[in-house]
Each structure stands twice: as structure tokens, then as C-alpha cells.
Short mmCIF file of C-alpha atoms in Angstrom, two decimals:
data_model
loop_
_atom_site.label_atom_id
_atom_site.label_comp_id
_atom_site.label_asym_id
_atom_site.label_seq_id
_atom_site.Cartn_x
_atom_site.Cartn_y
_atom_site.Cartn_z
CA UNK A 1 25.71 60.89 35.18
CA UNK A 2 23.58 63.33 36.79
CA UNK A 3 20.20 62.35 38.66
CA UNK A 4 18.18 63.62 36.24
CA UNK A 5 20.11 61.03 33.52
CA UNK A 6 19.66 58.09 35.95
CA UNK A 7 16.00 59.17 36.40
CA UNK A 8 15.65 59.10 32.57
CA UNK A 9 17.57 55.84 31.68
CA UNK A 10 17.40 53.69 34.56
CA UNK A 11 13.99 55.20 35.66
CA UNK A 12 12.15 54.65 32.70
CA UNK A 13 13.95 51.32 31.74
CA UNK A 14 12.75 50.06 35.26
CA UNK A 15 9.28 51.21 34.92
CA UNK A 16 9.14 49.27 31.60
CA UNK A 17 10.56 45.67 33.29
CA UNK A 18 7.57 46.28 35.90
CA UNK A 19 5.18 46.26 32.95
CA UNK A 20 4.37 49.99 32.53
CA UNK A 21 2.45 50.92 29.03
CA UNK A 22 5.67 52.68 26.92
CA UNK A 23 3.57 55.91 26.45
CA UNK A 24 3.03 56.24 30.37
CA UNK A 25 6.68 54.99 31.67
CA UNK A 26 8.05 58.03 29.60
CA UNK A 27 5.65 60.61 30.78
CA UNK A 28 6.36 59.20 34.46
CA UNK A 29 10.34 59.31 34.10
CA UNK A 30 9.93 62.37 32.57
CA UNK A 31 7.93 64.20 34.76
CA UNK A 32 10.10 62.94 37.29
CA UNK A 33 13.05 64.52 35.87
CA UNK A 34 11.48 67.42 35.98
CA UNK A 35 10.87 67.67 39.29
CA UNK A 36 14.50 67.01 39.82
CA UNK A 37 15.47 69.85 37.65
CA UNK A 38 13.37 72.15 39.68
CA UNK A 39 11.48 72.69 35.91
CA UNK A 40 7.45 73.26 36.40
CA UNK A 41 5.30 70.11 35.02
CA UNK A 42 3.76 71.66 32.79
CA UNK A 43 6.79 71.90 30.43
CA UNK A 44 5.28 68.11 29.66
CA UNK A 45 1.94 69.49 28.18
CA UNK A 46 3.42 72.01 26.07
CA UNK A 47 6.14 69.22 24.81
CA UNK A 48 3.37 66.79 24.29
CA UNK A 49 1.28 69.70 22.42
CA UNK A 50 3.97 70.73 19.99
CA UNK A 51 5.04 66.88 19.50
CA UNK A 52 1.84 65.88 18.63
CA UNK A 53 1.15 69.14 16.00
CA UNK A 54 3.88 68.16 13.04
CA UNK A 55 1.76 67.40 9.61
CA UNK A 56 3.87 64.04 8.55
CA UNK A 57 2.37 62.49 11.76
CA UNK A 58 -1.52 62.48 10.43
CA UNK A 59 0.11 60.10 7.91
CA UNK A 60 0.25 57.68 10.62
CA UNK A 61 -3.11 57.17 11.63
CA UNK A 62 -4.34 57.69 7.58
CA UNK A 63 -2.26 54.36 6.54
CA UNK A 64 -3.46 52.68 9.20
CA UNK A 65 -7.08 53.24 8.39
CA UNK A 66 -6.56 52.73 4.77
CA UNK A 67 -5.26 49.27 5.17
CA UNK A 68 -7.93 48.78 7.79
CA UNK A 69 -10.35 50.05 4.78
CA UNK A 70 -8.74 47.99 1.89
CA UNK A 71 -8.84 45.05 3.91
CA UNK A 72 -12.74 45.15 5.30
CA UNK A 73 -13.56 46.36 1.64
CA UNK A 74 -12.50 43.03 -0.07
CA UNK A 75 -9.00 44.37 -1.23
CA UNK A 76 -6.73 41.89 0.24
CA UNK A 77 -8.86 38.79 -0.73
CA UNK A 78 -8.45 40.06 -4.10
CA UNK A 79 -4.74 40.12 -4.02
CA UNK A 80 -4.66 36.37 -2.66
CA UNK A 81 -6.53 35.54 -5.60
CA UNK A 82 -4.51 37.05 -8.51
CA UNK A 83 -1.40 36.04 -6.53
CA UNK A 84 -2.71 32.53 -6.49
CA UNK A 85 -3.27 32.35 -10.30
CA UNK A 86 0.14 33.08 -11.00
CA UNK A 87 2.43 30.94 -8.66
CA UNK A 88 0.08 28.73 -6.52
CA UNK A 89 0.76 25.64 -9.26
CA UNK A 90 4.86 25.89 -8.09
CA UNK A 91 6.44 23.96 -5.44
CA UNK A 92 5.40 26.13 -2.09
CA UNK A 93 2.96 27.96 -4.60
CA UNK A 94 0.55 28.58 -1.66
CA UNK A 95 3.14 29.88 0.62
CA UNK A 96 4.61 32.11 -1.78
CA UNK A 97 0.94 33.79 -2.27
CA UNK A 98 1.46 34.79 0.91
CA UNK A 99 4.66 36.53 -0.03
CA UNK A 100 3.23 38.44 -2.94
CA UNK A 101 0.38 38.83 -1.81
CA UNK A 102 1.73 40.69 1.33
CA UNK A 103 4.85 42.88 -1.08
CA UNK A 104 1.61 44.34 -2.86
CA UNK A 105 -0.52 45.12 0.29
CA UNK A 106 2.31 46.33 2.46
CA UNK A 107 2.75 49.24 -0.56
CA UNK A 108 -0.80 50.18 0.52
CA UNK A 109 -0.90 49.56 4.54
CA UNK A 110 2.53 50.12 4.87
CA UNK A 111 2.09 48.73 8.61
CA UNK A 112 3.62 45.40 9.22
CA UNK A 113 0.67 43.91 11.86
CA UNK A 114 -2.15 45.20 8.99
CA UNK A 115 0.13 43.23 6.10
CA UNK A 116 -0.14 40.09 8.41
CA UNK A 117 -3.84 40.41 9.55
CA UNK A 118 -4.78 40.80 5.95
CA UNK A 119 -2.78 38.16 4.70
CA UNK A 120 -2.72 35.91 7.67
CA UNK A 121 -6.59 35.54 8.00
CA UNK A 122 -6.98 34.27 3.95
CA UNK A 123 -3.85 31.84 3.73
CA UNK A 124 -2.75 30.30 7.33
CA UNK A 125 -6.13 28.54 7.45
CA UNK A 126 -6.03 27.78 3.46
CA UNK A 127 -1.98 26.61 3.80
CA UNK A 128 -2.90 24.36 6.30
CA UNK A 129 -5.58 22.46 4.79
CA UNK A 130 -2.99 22.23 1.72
CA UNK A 131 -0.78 20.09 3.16
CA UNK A 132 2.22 23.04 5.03
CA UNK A 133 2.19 22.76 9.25
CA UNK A 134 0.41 25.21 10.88
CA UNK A 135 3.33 26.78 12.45
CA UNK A 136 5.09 27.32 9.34
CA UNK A 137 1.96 28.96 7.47
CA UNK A 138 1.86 31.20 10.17
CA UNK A 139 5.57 31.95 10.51
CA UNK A 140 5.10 33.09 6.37
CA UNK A 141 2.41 35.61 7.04
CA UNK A 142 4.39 36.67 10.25
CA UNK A 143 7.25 37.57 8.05
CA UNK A 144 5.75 38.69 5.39
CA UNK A 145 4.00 41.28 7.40
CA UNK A 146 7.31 42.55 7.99
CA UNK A 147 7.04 43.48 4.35
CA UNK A 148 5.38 46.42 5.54
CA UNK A 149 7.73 48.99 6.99
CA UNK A 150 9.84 48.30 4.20
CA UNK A 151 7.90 48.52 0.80
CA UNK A 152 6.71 52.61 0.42
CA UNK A 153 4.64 53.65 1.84
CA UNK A 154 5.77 53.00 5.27
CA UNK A 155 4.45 54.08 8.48
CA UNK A 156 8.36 53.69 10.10
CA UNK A 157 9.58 55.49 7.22
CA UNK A 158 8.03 58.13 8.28
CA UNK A 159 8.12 58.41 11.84
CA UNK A 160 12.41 58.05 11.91
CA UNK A 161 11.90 61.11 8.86
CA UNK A 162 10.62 62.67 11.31
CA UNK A 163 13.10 62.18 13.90
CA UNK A 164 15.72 62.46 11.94
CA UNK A 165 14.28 65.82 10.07
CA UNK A 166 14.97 63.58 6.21
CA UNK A 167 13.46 63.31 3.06
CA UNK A 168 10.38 60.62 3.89
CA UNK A 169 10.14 60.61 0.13
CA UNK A 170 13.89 59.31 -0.40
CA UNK A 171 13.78 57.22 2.75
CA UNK A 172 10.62 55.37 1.27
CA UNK A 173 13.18 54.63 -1.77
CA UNK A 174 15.86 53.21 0.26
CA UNK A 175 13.46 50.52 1.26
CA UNK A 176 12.29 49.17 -2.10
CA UNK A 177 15.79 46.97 -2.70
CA UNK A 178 15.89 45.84 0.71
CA UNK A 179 11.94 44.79 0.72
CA UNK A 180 12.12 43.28 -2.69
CA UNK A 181 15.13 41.08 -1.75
CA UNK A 182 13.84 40.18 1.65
CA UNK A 183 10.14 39.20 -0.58
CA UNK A 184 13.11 36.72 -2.76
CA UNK A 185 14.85 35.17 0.49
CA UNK A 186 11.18 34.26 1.75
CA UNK A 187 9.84 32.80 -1.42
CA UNK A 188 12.94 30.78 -1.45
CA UNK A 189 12.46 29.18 1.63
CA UNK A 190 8.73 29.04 0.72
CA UNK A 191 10.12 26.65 -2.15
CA UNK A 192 12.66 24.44 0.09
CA UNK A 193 9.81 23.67 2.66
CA UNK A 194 7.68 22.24 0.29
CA UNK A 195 9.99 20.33 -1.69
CA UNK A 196 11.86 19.06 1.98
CA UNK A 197 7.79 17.79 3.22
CA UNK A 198 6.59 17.14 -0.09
CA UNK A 199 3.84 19.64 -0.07
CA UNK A 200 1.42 18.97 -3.00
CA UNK A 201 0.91 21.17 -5.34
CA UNK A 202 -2.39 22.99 -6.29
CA UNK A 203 -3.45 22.36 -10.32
CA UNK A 204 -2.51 25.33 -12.72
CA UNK A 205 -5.00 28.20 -13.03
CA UNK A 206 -6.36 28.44 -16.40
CA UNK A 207 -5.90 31.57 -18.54
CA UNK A 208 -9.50 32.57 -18.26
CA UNK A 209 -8.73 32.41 -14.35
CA UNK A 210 -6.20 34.10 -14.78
CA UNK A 211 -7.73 37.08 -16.55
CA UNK A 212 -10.53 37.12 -14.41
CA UNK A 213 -8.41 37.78 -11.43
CA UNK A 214 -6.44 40.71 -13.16
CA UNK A 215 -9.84 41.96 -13.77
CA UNK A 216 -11.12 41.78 -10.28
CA UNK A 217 -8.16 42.93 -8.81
CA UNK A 218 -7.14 45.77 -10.76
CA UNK A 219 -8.41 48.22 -8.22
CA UNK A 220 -6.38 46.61 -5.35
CA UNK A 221 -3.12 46.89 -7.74
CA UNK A 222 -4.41 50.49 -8.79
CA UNK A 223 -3.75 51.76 -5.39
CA UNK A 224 -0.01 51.15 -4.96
CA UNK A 225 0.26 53.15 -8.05
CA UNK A 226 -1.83 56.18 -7.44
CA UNK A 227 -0.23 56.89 -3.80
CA UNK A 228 3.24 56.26 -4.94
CA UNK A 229 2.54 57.86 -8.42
CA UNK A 230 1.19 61.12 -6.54
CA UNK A 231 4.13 60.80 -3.98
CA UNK A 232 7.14 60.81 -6.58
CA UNK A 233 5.39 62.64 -9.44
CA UNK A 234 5.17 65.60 -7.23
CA UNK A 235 1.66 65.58 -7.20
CA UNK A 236 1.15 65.51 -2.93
CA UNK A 237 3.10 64.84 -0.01
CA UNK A 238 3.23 61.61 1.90
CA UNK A 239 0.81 62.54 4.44
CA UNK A 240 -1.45 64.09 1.93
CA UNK A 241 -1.14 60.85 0.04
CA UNK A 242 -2.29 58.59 3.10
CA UNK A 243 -5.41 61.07 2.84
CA UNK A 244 -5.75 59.96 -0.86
CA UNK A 245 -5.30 56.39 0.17
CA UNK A 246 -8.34 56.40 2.50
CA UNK A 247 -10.57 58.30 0.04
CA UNK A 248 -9.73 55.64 -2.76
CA UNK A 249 -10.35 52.62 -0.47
CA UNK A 250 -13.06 53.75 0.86
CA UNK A 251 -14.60 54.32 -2.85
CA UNK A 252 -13.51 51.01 -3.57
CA UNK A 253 -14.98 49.37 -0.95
CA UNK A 254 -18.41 50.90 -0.99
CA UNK A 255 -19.52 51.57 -4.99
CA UNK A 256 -17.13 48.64 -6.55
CA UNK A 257 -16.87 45.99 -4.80
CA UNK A 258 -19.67 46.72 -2.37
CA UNK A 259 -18.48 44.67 0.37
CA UNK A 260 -18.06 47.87 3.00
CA UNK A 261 -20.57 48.85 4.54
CA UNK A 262 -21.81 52.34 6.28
CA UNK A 263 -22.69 50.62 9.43
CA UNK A 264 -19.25 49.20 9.59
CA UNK A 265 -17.42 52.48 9.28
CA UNK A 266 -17.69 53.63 12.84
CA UNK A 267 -15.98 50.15 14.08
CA UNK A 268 -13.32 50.15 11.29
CA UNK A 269 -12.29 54.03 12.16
CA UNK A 270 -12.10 52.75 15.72
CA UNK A 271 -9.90 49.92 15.18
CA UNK A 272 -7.22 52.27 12.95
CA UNK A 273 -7.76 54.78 15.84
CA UNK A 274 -6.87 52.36 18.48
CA UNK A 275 -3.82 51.06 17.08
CA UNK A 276 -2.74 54.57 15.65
CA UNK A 277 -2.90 56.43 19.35
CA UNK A 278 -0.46 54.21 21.03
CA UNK A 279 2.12 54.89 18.25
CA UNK A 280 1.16 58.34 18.62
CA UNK A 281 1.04 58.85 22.19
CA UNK A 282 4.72 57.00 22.24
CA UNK A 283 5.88 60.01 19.83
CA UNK A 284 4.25 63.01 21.66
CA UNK A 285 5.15 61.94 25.26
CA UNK A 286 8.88 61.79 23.85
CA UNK A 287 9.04 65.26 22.17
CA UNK A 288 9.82 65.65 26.45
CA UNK A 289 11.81 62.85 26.92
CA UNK A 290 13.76 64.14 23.68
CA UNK A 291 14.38 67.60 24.70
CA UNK A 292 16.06 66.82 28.59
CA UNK A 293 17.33 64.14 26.42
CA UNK A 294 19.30 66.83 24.75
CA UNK A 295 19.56 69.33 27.57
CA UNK A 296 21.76 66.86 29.50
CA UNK A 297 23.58 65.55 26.56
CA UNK A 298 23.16 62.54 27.08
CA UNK A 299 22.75 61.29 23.20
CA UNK A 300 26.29 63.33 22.66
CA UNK A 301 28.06 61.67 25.59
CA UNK A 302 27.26 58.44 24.30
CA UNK A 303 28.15 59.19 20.82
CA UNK A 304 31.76 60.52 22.08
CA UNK A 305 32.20 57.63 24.11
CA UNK A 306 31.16 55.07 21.49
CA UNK A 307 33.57 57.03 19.00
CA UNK A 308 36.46 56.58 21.59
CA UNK A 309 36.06 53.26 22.29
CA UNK A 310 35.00 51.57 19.19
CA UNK A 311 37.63 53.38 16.12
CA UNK A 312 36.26 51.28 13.51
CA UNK A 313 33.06 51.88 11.62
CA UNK A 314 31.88 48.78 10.60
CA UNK A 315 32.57 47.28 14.22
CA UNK A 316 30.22 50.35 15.55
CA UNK A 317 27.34 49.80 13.24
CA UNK A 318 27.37 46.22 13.95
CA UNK A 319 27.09 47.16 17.98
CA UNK A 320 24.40 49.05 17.06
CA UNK A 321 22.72 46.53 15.12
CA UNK A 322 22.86 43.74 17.99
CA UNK A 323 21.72 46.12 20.96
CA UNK A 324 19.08 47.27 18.21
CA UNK A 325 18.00 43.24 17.76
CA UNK A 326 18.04 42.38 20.73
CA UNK A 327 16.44 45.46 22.50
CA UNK A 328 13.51 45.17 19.58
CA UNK A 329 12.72 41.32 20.78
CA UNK A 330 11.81 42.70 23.86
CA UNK A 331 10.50 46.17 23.41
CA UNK A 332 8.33 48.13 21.25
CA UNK A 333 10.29 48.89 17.87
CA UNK A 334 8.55 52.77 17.62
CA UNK A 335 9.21 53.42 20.70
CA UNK A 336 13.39 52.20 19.94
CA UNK A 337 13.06 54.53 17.43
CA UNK A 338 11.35 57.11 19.03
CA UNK A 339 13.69 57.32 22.71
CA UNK A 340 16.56 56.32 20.93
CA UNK A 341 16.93 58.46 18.08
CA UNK A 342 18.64 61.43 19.47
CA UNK A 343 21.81 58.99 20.29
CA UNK A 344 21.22 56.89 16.77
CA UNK A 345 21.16 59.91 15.25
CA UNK A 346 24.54 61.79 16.91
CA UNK A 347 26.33 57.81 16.33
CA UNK A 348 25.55 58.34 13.13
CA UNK A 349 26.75 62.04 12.43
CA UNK A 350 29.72 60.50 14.49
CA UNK A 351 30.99 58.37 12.04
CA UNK A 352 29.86 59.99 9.05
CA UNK A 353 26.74 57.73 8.03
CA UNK A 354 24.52 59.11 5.30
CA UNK A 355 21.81 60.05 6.42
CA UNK A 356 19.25 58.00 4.34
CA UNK A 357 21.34 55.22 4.26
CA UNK A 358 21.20 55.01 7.86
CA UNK A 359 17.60 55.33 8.40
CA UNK A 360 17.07 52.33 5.47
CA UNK A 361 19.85 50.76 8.17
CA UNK A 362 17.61 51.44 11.06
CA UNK A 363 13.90 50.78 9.73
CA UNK A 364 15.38 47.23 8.14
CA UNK A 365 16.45 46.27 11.62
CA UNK A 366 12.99 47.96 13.24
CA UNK A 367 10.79 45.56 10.65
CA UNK A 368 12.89 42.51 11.72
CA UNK A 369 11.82 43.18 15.95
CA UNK A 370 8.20 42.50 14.68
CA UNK A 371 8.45 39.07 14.19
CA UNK A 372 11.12 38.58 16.06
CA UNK A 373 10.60 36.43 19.37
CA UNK A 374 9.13 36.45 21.84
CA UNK A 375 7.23 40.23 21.74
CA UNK A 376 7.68 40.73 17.84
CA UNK A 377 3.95 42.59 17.40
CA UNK A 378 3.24 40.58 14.34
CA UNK A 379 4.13 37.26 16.42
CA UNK A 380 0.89 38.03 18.32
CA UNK A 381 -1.49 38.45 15.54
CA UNK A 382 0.11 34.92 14.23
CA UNK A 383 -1.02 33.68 17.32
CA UNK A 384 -4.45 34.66 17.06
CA UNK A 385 -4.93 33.74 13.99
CA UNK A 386 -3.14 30.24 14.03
CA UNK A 387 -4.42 29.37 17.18
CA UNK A 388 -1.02 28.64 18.10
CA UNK A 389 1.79 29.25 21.13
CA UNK A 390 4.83 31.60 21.02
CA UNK A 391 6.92 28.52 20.88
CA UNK A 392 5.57 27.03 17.98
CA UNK A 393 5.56 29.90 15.90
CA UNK A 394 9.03 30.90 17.39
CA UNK A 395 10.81 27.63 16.23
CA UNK A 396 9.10 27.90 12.66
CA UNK A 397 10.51 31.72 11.85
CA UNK A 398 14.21 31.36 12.59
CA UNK A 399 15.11 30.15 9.02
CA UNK A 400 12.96 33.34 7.63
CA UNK A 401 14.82 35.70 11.03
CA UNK A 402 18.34 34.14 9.36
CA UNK A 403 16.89 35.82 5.37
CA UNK A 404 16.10 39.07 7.20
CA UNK A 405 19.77 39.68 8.98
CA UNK A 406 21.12 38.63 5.56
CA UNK A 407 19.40 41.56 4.22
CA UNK A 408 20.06 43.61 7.48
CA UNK A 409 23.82 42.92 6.75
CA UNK A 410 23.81 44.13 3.08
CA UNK A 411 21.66 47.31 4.09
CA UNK A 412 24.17 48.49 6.80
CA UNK A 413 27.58 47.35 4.88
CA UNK A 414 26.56 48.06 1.47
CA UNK A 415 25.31 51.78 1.11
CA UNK A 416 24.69 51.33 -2.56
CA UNK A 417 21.96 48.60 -1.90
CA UNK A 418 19.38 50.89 -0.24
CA UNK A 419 20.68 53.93 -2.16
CA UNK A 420 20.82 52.25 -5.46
CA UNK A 421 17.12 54.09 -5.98
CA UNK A 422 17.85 57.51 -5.10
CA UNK A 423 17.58 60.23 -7.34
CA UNK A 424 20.59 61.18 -9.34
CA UNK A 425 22.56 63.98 -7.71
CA UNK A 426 21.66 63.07 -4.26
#
């Protein structure tokens, strides 16, 4: 390797261990290649500039703020409630709220830490005082969250589309099987808890209860249906339908159910802002990183040695998916994506991976690193909300961690299972 490869892999891995912020450790490592290569600084800017300009990226920041909308508008309470009507009388009824509550407002966040907030600040607090452990209520809404990059519309979905130059619209597909059976693994163990600690269980809602929640939240299910509608009826893009998704929850929330507020506005477009600019700065800083990436073929070399050393294709996409894990329970899972997708992507073309089905392969394993220990993003906001430590939150998910690698496993073994939506002819 070169010094300019050393000064991207080992430079910027080093800066990372010492605590840098992602965003800045790859500007640093690259600008330090550059000077290296003898290549003027300003090569940076302009790579920043034209990384930051592609149209699927404003759908980033637009999801965000829609969930951040839906969720200060009253949205999300109203999809505990008609969730609750319909399973809270079962065994783990409360818990699996939670779950179905979180499969319907990841298909209008699609963010995993927004799916948890949302969820997480209604039910830990109200499973709790029913009778489940605090850990475990917040282990729930920690994987549920993870929900989020995997039901359409998804915010990771989109960012490896646009990596990987693929259809977001078919990679949002290959994630409805793989979300819908991860939703079925975690109501399952929502079930055995409760029968192993002899949760109680709430009464039956009533039919007029019932009705009355369908009622109240038919705008919250509405919304699913008019972005994905739009998106697959050919109606707008993805990006434009984040756009869509921020008009109609802001409607929502201001002239029906009134609980948004003008004076609010200015703090919830901060918050969405906030959390949207590190994902974004992470993606323009690497257009950089990408292209010397490239230049010194580094991606390629890997791929060719990988292909050398490792003959059989299910042995290489289960390497991938361990360095994957375990580099994702210790680093940012965009920024995986986003510095590793050059070599993920030649692997890939290596062994002859569909395209979609690998990037269903990749986001799966991208929504298990946020909740899994110890810097899984949605781990954190379980923490705040729960009041609890890593630790106990830690030793409460690994039965709901063991659900997602089953799915993880059928993703990356069985094409057919994320592809199983995909339009015919494909």
C-alpha cells in the first residue's frame, strides 16, 4: 500500500479511536492525502460541493423533520392508542404496542432513533408501571426503532441508493419482508416474556374504543399510504415524497389535531436539522474520501484479494456480515455505509450479487448496529428515556439481537426473501 492508502485507512481509523467526530476524521485524513499526492486542498471543497448537490439527499433531512413533525403534532400517541385497542388485552399486549406501533411510524419517519423516541417516550414509562422490567420495555422500543430503516420509507434506503447509483424505489421494496418478519420475531418474544414473568394483562378494549381510536387515528395511518401511494403509483419521487410528508404532517398537526404549535416550529426544524447535518456532513466529506478511494484502487484491491482468498460465496458474504456487525457496534452505521461502499460495492460485483438484493443485505445488517451494544444510536435514546445504564439495556436486547441475525441470515442467503416484492420482470 502506498502512503496515501495508509493515510486513508490507518489515518482516519486512528483519528476515530482518539475520538474524532466521523465527519471531521475524514476531511482530516483526506486532506492529508492530499497533501501527500501533491493534489491542491481545495479539491476537498469542490468534492464536498458536488457531494452535497445530488436531489435524493434533501430526502434525508425531509423524513427526519416529518417524523419530528408527526411526533410533536400528536401522531405517534395516536398510533399507541389504536395499537393498544387491538392487542394490549394478549399476553405481552403492551409490549407488542410497541411493536406495531413502531412498524406503522417507521413507514412515516423511516429513521430508526425517531421510531424509538416516538415510541419509547409513550410505552417504556406505561410498560413499566404494567408489570414488564424497565430494561426490557426499553430494550422493545430500542428494537423496534430498528423498524425504521427497514419499513419504506427509509432514510438508509436511500443513502446506499445513492451510493450504489439503484432504484431507491425497489430497494424500499426489498425491505418490507425483512421488516415485517423482524416486527413477528419481536412480538414473539414480546409474548414469551410475559407469559415466563407472568405479566398481567390489561382488560379488552370495547368496540366503541375501538372505533374511536380508528377514528382518531386515521390521519396517522393516512400518511403511510399517501407517501408510499405517491412513491409506487408514479405520482413523485422519493425525495419529492419526503416533501409531501412534511406538508401533510404539518397540516395535521396544526388544523386537526391542533396540538403543533407556530411557536414550536422554529425548535422542531432545529432538532430535524441537527440530527440531519451530521448524516449529511458524513456523506459530503466522503464524496473526497470516495474518489482517492477510487484513484488508488483501493476498493478493487480488496475485492480481488477477497475473491482469491475466499472461492466460496456464501463464506464471503458471511465475512462481510461479521466485520459489518461488529464494525457497526462500534461505529456509526452511515458512515459504514458511506466509507465503505466503494469496496461493498466492487465485493459485490465480485461475486455476482444482485444489486438490490445486496443493498436489502446491507441496510438489514446497518438497522441491526443501532441497537446493537454498546454505541447502537438507538441504545442511547433508550437510555434517556429509561433512565437506565448501557448494561442494563445491553443484557435485555440480546434475545431481540438473536431475531434480527435470524432475519439478517435469510436476507443474505435467501435472495427471494427481500426480492419476493419486486416488480415482475426485474
Amino acid at each position: 500500500m502506498t502512503a496515501i492508502s495508509w493515510c486513508l485507512t490507518a489515518g482516519f481509523a486512528g483519528l476515530v479511536v482518539l475520538g474524532f467526530p466521523f465527519a471531521i476524521a475524514i476531511a482530516l485524513a483526506v486532506t492529508a492525502a492530499l497533501l501527500l499526492a501533491d493534489i491542491e486542498p481545495a479539491f476537498l471543497a469542490q468534492a464536498v460541493i458536488s457531494g452535497s448537490q445530488q436531489f435524493s439527499l434533501l430526502a434525508i433531512p425531509l423524513f427526519m423533520l416529518a417524523g419530528e413533525l408527526m411526533t410533536a403534532g400528536g401522531l405517534s400517541q395516536r398510533l399507541v392508542d389504536l395499537a393498544g385497542t387491538l392487542v394490549r388485552h394478549r399476553t405481552g399486549g403492551l409490549a407488542m404496542v410497541a411493536v406495531l406501533a413502531a412498524l406503522v411510524f417507521s413507514a412515516i419517519s423511516g429513521s430508526a432513533p425517531a421510531t424509538t423516541a416516538a415510541i419509547g417516550t409513550i410505552l417504556i414509562p406505561a410498560m413499566a408501571a404494567a408489570g414488564y422490567s424497565r430494561a426490557f420495555a426499553a430494550s422493545i422500543a430500542v428494537s423496534a426503532g430498528v423498524l425504521g430503516p427497514l419499513i419504506p420509507p427509509s432514510i438508509a434506503f436511500v443513502i446506499w441508493g445513492i451510493i450504489a447509483e439503484q432504484s431507491i424505489s425497489r430497494l424500499f421494496l426489498s425491505g418490507i419482508v425483512p421488516g415485517l418478519t423482524l416486527a413477528i420475531g419481536l412480538l414473539v418474544i414480546c409474548w414469551a416474556h410475559a407469559k415466563r414473568n407472568k405479566v398481567p394483562r390489561l382488560p379488552r378494549a370495547s368496540l366503541a374504543e375501538t372505533w374511536a381510536a380508528f377514528h382518531q387515528g386515521k390521519w396517522a395511518l393516512a400518511s403511510p399510504l399517501v407517501v408510499l401511494g405517491g412513491i409506487y403509483g408514479g405520482i413523485f419521487t422519493p425525495t419529492e415524497a419526503a416533501a409531501v410528508s412534511c406538508v401533510y404532517a404539518l397540516v395535521i398537526g396544526l388544523f386537526v389535531e391542533r396540538k403543533l404549535t407556530v411557536p414550536a416550529l422554529p425548535g422542531i426544524v432545529a432538532s430535524a436539522m441537527r440530527t440531519s447535518g451530521i448524516v449529511c456532513a458524513i456523506i459530503a466529506v466522503s464524496a473526497g474520501f470516495g474518489i482517492l478511494v477510487a484513484q488508488e484502487q483501493i476498493a478493487t484491491r480488496f475485492a480481488h484479494w477477497m475473491a482469491d482468498s475466499i472461492e466460496q460465496r456464501w463464506l464471503a458474504l458471511a465475512s462481510l456480515n461479521i466485520a459489518f456487525f461488529l464494525l457497526a457496534a462500534v461505529m456509526d452505521e452511515i458512515a459504514i455505509m458511506v466509507i465503505l461502499g466503494p469496496m461493498l460495492i466492487a465485493i459485490a460485483n465480485r461475486f455476482g450479487e444482485d444489486p438490490i438484493h445486496f443493498g436489502a443485505m446491507i441496510v438489514t445488517n446497518v438497522s441491526i448496529g443501532m441497537a446493537a451494544p454498546p454505541i447502537g444510536y438507538c441504545l442511547f435514546i433508550g437510555m434517556a428515556i429509561s433512565k437506565l445504564t448501557l448494561g442494563q439495556i445491553s443484557r435485555a436486547i440480546w434475545p431481540q439481537i438473536m431475531v434480527m441475525l435470524v432475519v439478517l441470515f435469510l436476507t443474505t442467503y435467501i435472495p427471494g426473501f427481500a426480492l419476493m416484492l419486486q416488480p415482475a420482470g426485474r
